[in-house]
mmCIF file of C-alpha atoms in Angstrom:
data_model
loop_
_atom_site.group_PDB
_atom_site.id
_atom_site.type_symbol
_atom_site.label_atom_id
_atom_site.label_comp_id
_atom_site.label_asym_id
_atom_site.label_seq_id
_atom_site.Cartn_x
_atom_site.Cartn_y
_atom_site.Cartn_z
ATOM 1 C CA TRP A 1 5.938 2.068 -18.724
ATOM 2 C CA GLU A 2 6.984 4.487 -16.024
ATOM 3 C CA HIS A 3 10.282 6.242 -15.345
ATOM 4 C CA ALA A 4 13.400 6.336 -17.499
ATOM 5 C CA VAL A 5 16.866 7.674 -16.734
ATOM 6 C CA THR A 6 20.215 8.154 -18.387
ATOM 7 C CA SER A 7 23.262 10.056 -17.131
ATOM 8 C CA ALA A 8 27.044 10.087 -17.106
ATOM 9 C CA SER A 9 27.060 7.451 -14.359
ATOM 10 C CA ASP A 10 24.080 5.403 -15.622
ATOM 11 C CA GLU A 11 23.937 3.922 -19.093
ATOM 12 C CA GLY A 12 20.179 4.163 -18.917
ATOM 13 C CA GLU A 13 17.155 2.158 -17.856
ATOM 14 C CA ALA A 14 13.377 2.233 -18.064
ATOM 15 C CA ALA A 15 10.983 1.062 -15.359
ATOM 16 C CA VAL A 16 7.902 -1.053 -16.032
ATOM 17 C CA GLU A 17 5.050 -0.737 -13.546
ATOM 18 C CA GLN A 18 3.092 -3.718 -14.881
ATOM 19 C CA LEU A 19 3.757 -6.312 -17.543
ATOM 20 C CA TYR A 20 1.646 -9.463 -17.459
ATOM 21 C CA VAL A 21 -0.506 -11.789 -19.527
ATOM 22 C CA GLU A 22 -4.036 -12.541 -18.301
ATOM 23 C CA ARG A 23 -6.477 -15.119 -19.667
ATOM 24 C CA GLU A 24 -10.166 -15.388 -18.765
ATOM 25 C CA PHE A 25 -11.693 -18.837 -19.099
ATOM 26 C CA SER A 26 -15.290 -19.738 -19.944
ATOM 27 C CA ASN A 27 -16.184 -20.355 -16.287
ATOM 28 C CA GLY A 28 -15.174 -16.792 -15.295
ATOM 29 C CA LEU A 29 -11.845 -17.799 -13.791
ATOM 30 C CA ARG A 30 -8.984 -15.429 -14.642
ATOM 31 C CA ALA A 31 -5.309 -16.418 -14.547
ATOM 32 C CA LYS A 32 -2.340 -14.092 -14.980
ATOM 33 C CA ALA A 33 1.442 -14.282 -14.920
ATOM 34 C CA GLY A 34 4.030 -11.521 -14.948
ATOM 35 C CA LEU A 35 4.569 -8.302 -13.016
ATOM 36 C CA PHE A 36 1.320 -6.964 -11.529
ATOM 37 C CA LEU A 37 -0.068 -4.779 -8.743
ATOM 38 C CA ILE A 38 -0.975 -6.425 -5.427
ATOM 39 C CA PRO A 39 -4.718 -6.046 -4.580
ATOM 40 C CA ALA A 40 -4.263 -4.311 -1.199
ATOM 41 C CA GLY A 41 -6.276 -1.389 0.155
ATOM 42 C CA LEU A 42 -8.346 0.894 -2.058
ATOM 43 C CA LEU A 43 -5.633 2.660 -4.079
ATOM 44 C CA ASN A 44 -2.805 0.291 -4.932
ATOM 45 C CA ALA A 45 -4.513 -1.360 -7.901
ATOM 46 C CA ASN A 46 -5.928 1.977 -9.137
ATOM 47 C CA HIS A 47 -3.615 4.772 -8.022
ATOM 48 C CA GLU A 48 -3.613 7.389 -10.788
ATOM 49 C CA PRO A 49 -4.230 11.033 -9.727
ATOM 50 C CA THR A 50 -7.831 10.952 -10.942
ATOM 51 C CA ALA A 51 -8.545 8.007 -8.605
ATOM 52 C CA PHE A 52 -7.785 9.696 -5.265
ATOM 53 C CA TYR A 53 -8.543 12.941 -3.468
ATOM 54 C CA GLY A 54 -5.770 15.344 -2.571
ATOM 55 C CA VAL A 55 -2.486 16.334 -4.149
ATOM 56 C CA GLU A 56 -0.701 13.279 -2.728
ATOM 57 C CA ARG A 57 -1.944 9.795 -1.866
ATOM 58 C CA ASN A 58 -2.915 9.319 1.764
ATOM 59 C CA PHE A 59 -0.223 8.312 4.269
ATOM 60 C CA VAL A 60 -1.785 4.975 5.230
ATOM 61 C CA GLU A 61 -1.613 3.761 1.623
ATOM 62 C CA THR A 62 1.954 4.967 1.173
ATOM 63 C CA ALA A 63 3.678 4.510 4.559
ATOM 64 C CA ILE A 64 1.903 1.330 5.753
ATOM 65 C CA ILE A 65 0.758 -0.170 2.425
ATOM 66 C CA PRO A 66 3.522 0.624 -0.102
ATOM 67 C CA SER A 67 2.335 2.794 -2.970
ATOM 68 C CA THR A 68 2.306 1.296 -6.502
ATOM 69 C CA TRP A 69 3.300 -2.028 -4.946
ATOM 70 C CA ARG A 70 3.780 -4.740 -7.550
ATOM 71 C CA GLU A 71 5.347 -8.190 -7.558
ATOM 72 C CA ALA A 72 6.284 -10.810 -10.128
ATOM 73 C CA GLY A 73 4.450 -14.126 -10.069
ATOM 74 C CA PHE A 74 1.139 -15.852 -10.742
ATOM 75 C CA GLY A 75 -2.422 -14.943 -9.818
ATOM 76 C CA LEU A 76 -5.960 -16.330 -9.985
ATOM 77 C CA SER A 77 -9.183 -14.349 -9.599
ATOM 78 C CA SER A 78 -12.895 -14.588 -10.250
ATOM 79 C CA THR A 79 -16.094 -12.579 -9.720
ATOM 80 C CA LEU A 80 -19.097 -14.527 -8.454
ATOM 81 C CA GLU A 81 -22.766 -13.827 -9.166
ATOM 82 C CA ASN A 82 -23.327 -12.495 -5.640
ATOM 83 C CA GLY A 83 -20.862 -9.641 -6.254
ATOM 84 C CA LEU A 84 -17.925 -11.247 -4.453
ATOM 85 C CA THR A 85 -14.514 -11.049 -6.151
ATOM 86 C CA TRP A 86 -11.635 -13.161 -4.891
ATOM 87 C CA ASP A 87 -7.931 -12.892 -5.745
ATOM 88 C CA PHE A 88 -5.132 -15.281 -4.864
ATOM 89 C CA GLY A 89 -1.501 -15.268 -5.935
ATOM 90 C CA LEU A 90 2.016 -16.593 -5.434
ATOM 91 C CA THR A 91 4.662 -13.935 -6.039
ATOM 92 C CA THR A 92 8.005 -12.494 -5.048
ATOM 93 C CA GLY A 93 8.020 -10.600 -1.756
ATOM 94 C CA PHE A 94 10.176 -8.352 0.392
ATOM 95 C CA ASP A 95 13.914 -8.586 1.054
ATOM 96 C CA LEU A 96 14.852 -7.814 4.670
ATOM 97 C CA THR A 97 18.565 -7.958 3.820
ATOM 98 C CA LYS A 98 18.053 -4.496 2.262
ATOM 99 C CA TRP A 99 17.163 -2.954 5.648
ATOM 100 C CA ASP A 100 19.414 0.020 6.416
ATOM 101 C CA ALA A 101 19.341 0.694 10.160
ATOM 102 C CA ALA A 102 21.464 3.830 9.739
ATOM 103 C CA SER A 103 18.917 5.426 7.385
ATOM 104 C CA THR A 104 15.508 6.929 8.175
ATOM 105 C CA GLU A 105 13.934 5.206 5.158
ATOM 106 C CA GLY A 106 12.532 2.378 7.284
ATOM 107 C CA ARG A 107 10.824 4.914 9.538
ATOM 108 C CA GLU A 108 9.133 6.547 6.557
ATOM 109 C CA SER A 109 7.748 3.266 5.196
ATOM 110 C CA PRO A 110 9.017 -0.086 6.521
ATOM 111 C CA LEU A 111 7.897 -2.150 3.539
ATOM 112 C CA ASP A 112 8.782 0.358 0.852
ATOM 113 C CA SER A 113 12.361 0.338 2.141
ATOM 114 C CA ILE A 114 12.669 -3.431 1.544
ATOM 115 C CA HIS A 115 10.554 -3.704 -1.606
ATOM 116 C CA GLN A 116 12.225 -5.465 -4.526
ATOM 117 C CA GLU A 117 12.257 -4.626 -8.206
ATOM 118 C CA GLY A 118 10.985 -7.426 -10.399
ATOM 119 C CA GLN A 119 14.118 -7.700 -12.532
ATOM 120 C CA LEU A 120 16.472 -8.422 -9.608
ATOM 121 C CA ALA A 121 14.032 -9.806 -7.026
ATOM 122 C CA LYS A 122 15.195 -12.639 -4.801
ATOM 123 C CA SER A 123 12.706 -15.508 -4.987
ATOM 124 C CA ARG A 124 14.172 -18.241 -2.788
ATOM 125 C CA SER A 125 11.115 -17.654 -0.567
ATOM 126 C CA LEU A 126 7.877 -16.795 -2.371
ATOM 127 C CA SER A 127 4.966 -14.926 -0.795
ATOM 128 C CA MET A 128 1.219 -15.497 -0.934
ATOM 129 C CA HIS A 129 -1.570 -12.976 -1.090
ATOM 130 C CA GLY A 130 -5.341 -13.151 -1.009
ATOM 131 C CA ALA A 131 -8.105 -10.568 -1.292
ATOM 132 C CA LEU A 132 -11.898 -10.540 -1.045
ATOM 133 C CA ASN A 133 -14.058 -7.660 -2.289
ATOM 134 C CA TRP A 134 -17.857 -7.568 -2.187
ATOM 135 C CA ARG A 135 -19.950 -5.288 -4.409
ATOM 136 C CA GLY A 136 -23.366 -6.846 -3.817
ATOM 137 C CA ILE A 137 -25.087 -3.481 -3.223
ATOM 138 C CA PRO A 138 -24.835 -0.677 -5.831
ATOM 139 C CA GLY A 139 -22.280 1.901 -4.756
ATOM 140 C CA LEU A 140 -20.903 -0.195 -1.883
ATOM 141 C CA LEU A 141 -17.507 -1.923 -1.710
ATOM 142 C CA LEU A 142 -16.380 -3.935 1.310
ATOM 143 C CA GLY A 143 -13.174 -5.919 1.324
ATOM 144 C CA GLY A 144 -9.898 -6.996 2.815
ATOM 145 C CA SER A 145 -6.556 -8.462 1.857
ATOM 146 C CA VAL A 146 -3.563 -10.282 3.338
ATOM 147 C CA PHE A 147 0.016 -10.723 2.108
ATOM 148 C CA THR A 148 2.601 -12.911 3.833
ATOM 149 C CA GLY A 149 5.989 -14.425 3.108
ATOM 150 C CA LYS A 150 9.504 -14.961 4.406
ATOM 151 C CA ALA A 151 11.931 -12.127 3.734
ATOM 152 C CA GLY A 152 15.325 -13.638 4.558
ATOM 153 C CA HIS A 153 15.617 -15.726 1.368
ATOM 154 C CA ALA A 154 18.117 -18.109 3.045
ATOM 155 C CA THR A 155 20.831 -15.473 2.566
ATOM 156 C CA ALA A 156 24.170 -16.775 3.827
ATOM 157 C CA GLY A 157 25.239 -15.146 7.075
ATOM 158 C CA PHE A 158 22.008 -13.180 7.454
ATOM 159 C CA ALA A 159 20.914 -12.879 11.096
ATOM 160 C CA ALA A 160 17.171 -13.313 10.385
ATOM 161 C CA PRO A 161 16.798 -16.169 7.858
ATOM 162 C CA ASP A 162 13.231 -16.949 9.011
ATOM 163 C CA ALA A 163 11.952 -13.369 9.197
ATOM 164 C CA ARG A 164 8.359 -13.149 7.973
ATOM 165 C CA VAL A 165 6.546 -10.092 6.641
ATOM 166 C CA THR A 166 2.754 -10.009 6.927
ATOM 167 C CA LEU A 167 0.445 -7.164 5.927
ATOM 168 C CA TRP A 168 -3.353 -7.159 6.065
ATOM 169 C CA ASP A 169 -6.054 -4.548 5.589
ATOM 170 C CA LEU A 170 -9.796 -3.974 5.782
ATOM 171 C CA HIS A 171 -11.370 -1.359 3.523
ATOM 172 C CA GLY A 172 -14.738 0.041 2.508
ATOM 173 C CA ARG A 173 -16.146 2.600 0.123
ATOM 174 C CA TYR A 174 -19.721 3.858 -0.306
ATOM 175 C CA THR A 175 -20.846 6.271 -3.037
ATOM 176 C CA PRO A 176 -24.530 7.178 -2.474
ATOM 177 C CA GLY A 177 -25.564 9.997 -4.797
ATOM 178 C CA ARG A 178 -23.002 12.807 -4.726
ATOM 179 C CA TRP A 179 -21.171 11.440 -1.678
ATOM 180 C CA ASP A 180 -17.951 9.412 -1.733
ATOM 181 C CA LEU A 181 -17.164 7.847 1.657
ATOM 182 C CA SER A 182 -14.194 5.562 2.304
ATOM 183 C CA ALA A 183 -12.080 4.068 5.078
ATOM 184 C CA VAL A 184 -9.032 1.787 5.360
ATOM 185 C CA TYR A 185 -7.352 0.020 8.276
ATOM 186 C CA ALA A 186 -3.959 -1.606 7.644
ATOM 187 C CA ARG A 187 -1.542 -3.449 9.927
ATOM 188 C CA GLY A 188 1.844 -4.998 9.175
ATOM 189 C CA THR A 189 4.259 -7.162 11.137
ATOM 190 C CA ILE A 190 7.851 -8.303 10.695
ATOM 191 C CA GLY A 191 8.523 -11.386 12.804
ATOM 192 C CA ASN A 192 11.612 -13.392 13.757
ATOM 193 C CA ALA A 193 13.908 -10.386 13.428
ATOM 194 C CA ASP A 194 15.155 -10.313 17.042
ATOM 195 C CA ASP A 195 18.689 -11.501 16.254
ATOM 196 C CA LEU A 196 18.918 -9.023 13.379
ATOM 197 C CA ASN A 197 17.985 -6.127 15.635
ATOM 198 C CA LEU A 198 20.756 -7.101 18.058
ATOM 199 C CA THR A 199 23.228 -6.384 15.267
ATOM 200 C CA PHE A 200 21.622 -2.928 14.907
ATOM 201 C CA ALA A 201 22.245 -1.901 18.531
ATOM 202 C CA GLY A 202 22.860 1.842 18.665
ATOM 203 C CA GLU A 203 21.462 2.465 15.176
ATOM 204 C CA PRO A 204 18.491 4.871 14.809
ATOM 205 C CA THR A 205 16.212 2.596 12.761
ATOM 206 C CA PRO A 206 15.921 -1.038 13.877
ATOM 207 C CA VAL A 207 13.306 -3.340 12.322
ATOM 208 C CA PRO A 208 9.824 -2.780 13.849
ATOM 209 C CA SER A 209 7.733 -5.778 14.842
ATOM 210 C CA SER A 210 4.498 -3.959 13.946
ATOM 211 C CA PHE A 211 3.273 -0.876 12.068
ATOM 212 C CA VAL A 212 -0.315 0.279 11.679
ATOM 213 C CA GLY A 213 -2.561 2.988 10.262
ATOM 214 C CA TRP A 214 -6.150 3.920 9.405
ATOM 215 C CA TYR A 215 -8.089 6.735 7.779
ATOM 216 C CA ALA A 216 -11.649 7.880 7.133
ATOM 217 C CA GLN A 217 -12.534 10.186 4.254
ATOM 218 C CA ALA A 218 -15.608 11.980 2.930
ATOM 219 C CA ALA A 219 -15.979 13.803 -0.397
ATOM 220 C CA TYR A 220 -18.983 15.529 -1.966
ATOM 221 C CA GLN A 221 -19.564 16.436 -5.610
ATOM 222 C CA LEU A 222 -20.583 20.047 -5.079
ATOM 223 C CA TRP A 223 -20.865 21.039 -8.738
ATOM 224 C CA LYS A 224 -20.956 19.307 -12.122
ATOM 225 C CA SER A 225 -21.334 20.626 -15.654
ATOM 226 C CA ALA A 226 -20.556 18.489 -18.702
ATOM 227 C CA ASP A 227 -17.000 17.134 -18.150
ATOM 228 C CA TYR A 228 -16.338 19.507 -15.257
ATOM 229 C CA SER A 229 -16.926 18.662 -11.601
ATOM 230 C CA LEU A 230 -15.809 20.075 -8.250
ATOM 231 C CA SER A 231 -15.522 17.789 -5.211
ATOM 232 C CA PRO A 232 -14.356 19.127 -1.840
ATOM 233 C CA PHE A 233 -13.202 16.488 0.659
ATOM 234 C CA ALA A 234 -11.921 15.954 4.196
ATOM 235 C CA ARG A 235 -9.755 13.131 5.542
ATOM 236 C CA TYR A 236 -8.529 12.139 8.991
ATOM 237 C CA GLU A 237 -5.804 9.542 9.393
ATOM 238 C CA GLN A 238 -3.483 8.046 11.982
ATOM 239 C CA PHE A 239 -0.408 5.972 11.280
ATOM 240 C CA ASN A 240 2.629 4.688 13.139
ATOM 241 C CA THR A 241 5.496 3.128 11.182
ATOM 242 C CA ALA A 242 7.143 1.825 14.381
ATOM 243 C CA LYS A 243 4.240 0.796 16.597
ATOM 244 C CA SER A 244 6.270 -1.824 18.468
ATOM 245 C CA TYR A 245 9.586 -3.645 18.606
ATOM 246 C CA SER A 246 10.375 -7.157 19.750
ATOM 247 C CA ALA A 247 11.958 -7.571 23.169
ATOM 248 C CA VAL A 248 15.709 -6.911 23.377
ATOM 249 C CA PRO A 249 18.124 -6.895 26.334
ATOM 250 C CA ALA A 250 17.821 -3.984 28.773
ATOM 251 C CA GLY A 251 19.527 -0.872 27.517
ATOM 252 C CA LEU A 252 19.074 -1.734 23.837
ATOM 253 C CA GLU A 253 15.407 -0.786 23.539
ATOM 254 C CA ALA A 254 14.351 1.357 20.565
ATOM 255 C CA ALA A 255 11.938 4.260 20.803
ATOM 256 C CA THR A 256 8.538 3.448 19.305
ATOM 257 C CA GLY A 257 6.255 5.820 17.465
ATOM 258 C CA PRO A 258 5.277 8.494 17.268
ATOM 259 C CA THR A 259 1.712 8.133 16.033
ATOM 260 C CA GLU A 260 1.124 10.724 13.324
ATOM 261 C CA LYS A 261 -2.328 12.332 13.132
ATOM 262 C CA VAL A 262 -3.129 14.160 9.914
ATOM 263 C CA ILE A 263 -6.175 16.195 8.918
ATOM 264 C CA THR A 264 -6.449 16.963 5.195
ATOM 265 C CA VAL A 265 -9.046 19.228 3.563
ATOM 266 C CA GLY A 266 -9.127 20.200 -0.076
ATOM 267 C CA ALA A 267 -10.869 19.841 -3.402
ATOM 268 C CA ASN A 268 -10.543 18.073 -6.756
ATOM 269 C CA LEU A 269 -11.558 19.915 -9.913
ATOM 270 C CA LYS A 270 -11.954 17.609 -12.893
ATOM 271 C CA VAL A 271 -11.565 19.543 -16.151
ATOM 272 C CA GLY A 272 -11.993 16.663 -18.584
ATOM 273 C CA GLU A 273 -11.489 12.948 -18.992
ATOM 274 C CA GLY A 274 -8.267 11.992 -17.206
ATOM 275 C CA VAL A 275 -7.382 15.535 -16.084
ATOM 276 C CA VAL A 276 -7.771 16.889 -12.538
ATOM 277 C CA VAL A 277 -6.594 20.038 -10.749
ATOM 278 C CA LYS A 278 -6.092 19.649 -6.977
ATOM 279 C CA ALA A 279 -5.442 21.727 -3.880
ATOM 280 C CA ASP A 280 -5.359 20.765 -0.210
ATOM 281 C CA TYR A 281 -4.284 21.847 3.274
ATOM 282 C CA GLN A 282 -2.825 19.439 5.841
ATOM 283 C CA LYS A 283 -2.400 19.755 9.587
ATOM 284 C CA PHE A 284 -0.017 17.369 11.375
ATOM 285 C CA LYS A 285 0.134 16.370 15.025
ATOM 286 C CA GLU A 286 2.384 13.851 16.732
ATOM 287 C CA ASP A 287 1.148 11.696 19.619
ATOM 288 C CA ASN A 288 4.107 10.519 21.683
ATOM 289 C CA THR A 289 2.076 8.831 24.408
#
């Protein structure tokens, strides 16, 4: 259970992050149904403050891969003897009819701006996802994921009924001794949205055809005593939430970019099980070329 709200204009509601039933069979196959996190990147399935370095989650796994991204549906998974884990699922997806070209929300995170809540999610068009993660060497994780599905949901009068959202990533993490090294590359596309963008002519935020980001991070456990530990870290990342747009008639082109470059340095101080104190410094630079 996550957030709850009540006010003079809202009778009240509570948000559920995950709510699903999972059954493991004798052959190691696991099946689940309900509302669950999508296995994308390194953080989405395990995103609590103790699981990442820095005060906030990195930009690639918030702006490109939506943070705490969950969907309602069905999933299958299994871990093989060679250390390979596979996940496959059929779930709800994104709703492009929610795109607000007059807002900057789509520039901040294209997919977060069209993410659906499980309770009211349109499901005329379901999405598929798959993920592979290999842990065959102690301390090493290598993996990738893909998510794809139509986002128009056959909505009457909608200009992009066949629009398709696809997001894929490659990720790795290696923890030899006191080191914690990780990297993620993620790329998303929104296709068949040309006619929709024509209706957004003159608006500041049309639908991008691609968005991309990557980061590399290194942390080192400098000190440890009982339940206490201090781990300084450094991270470099690049991301562009509007890498490209589909072709439109002359004079209606939208400005792409910019590519954001962010350097983050800081430290995590764990003061007990499930408790961490953090501090960091970030330097931003825009690349408009």
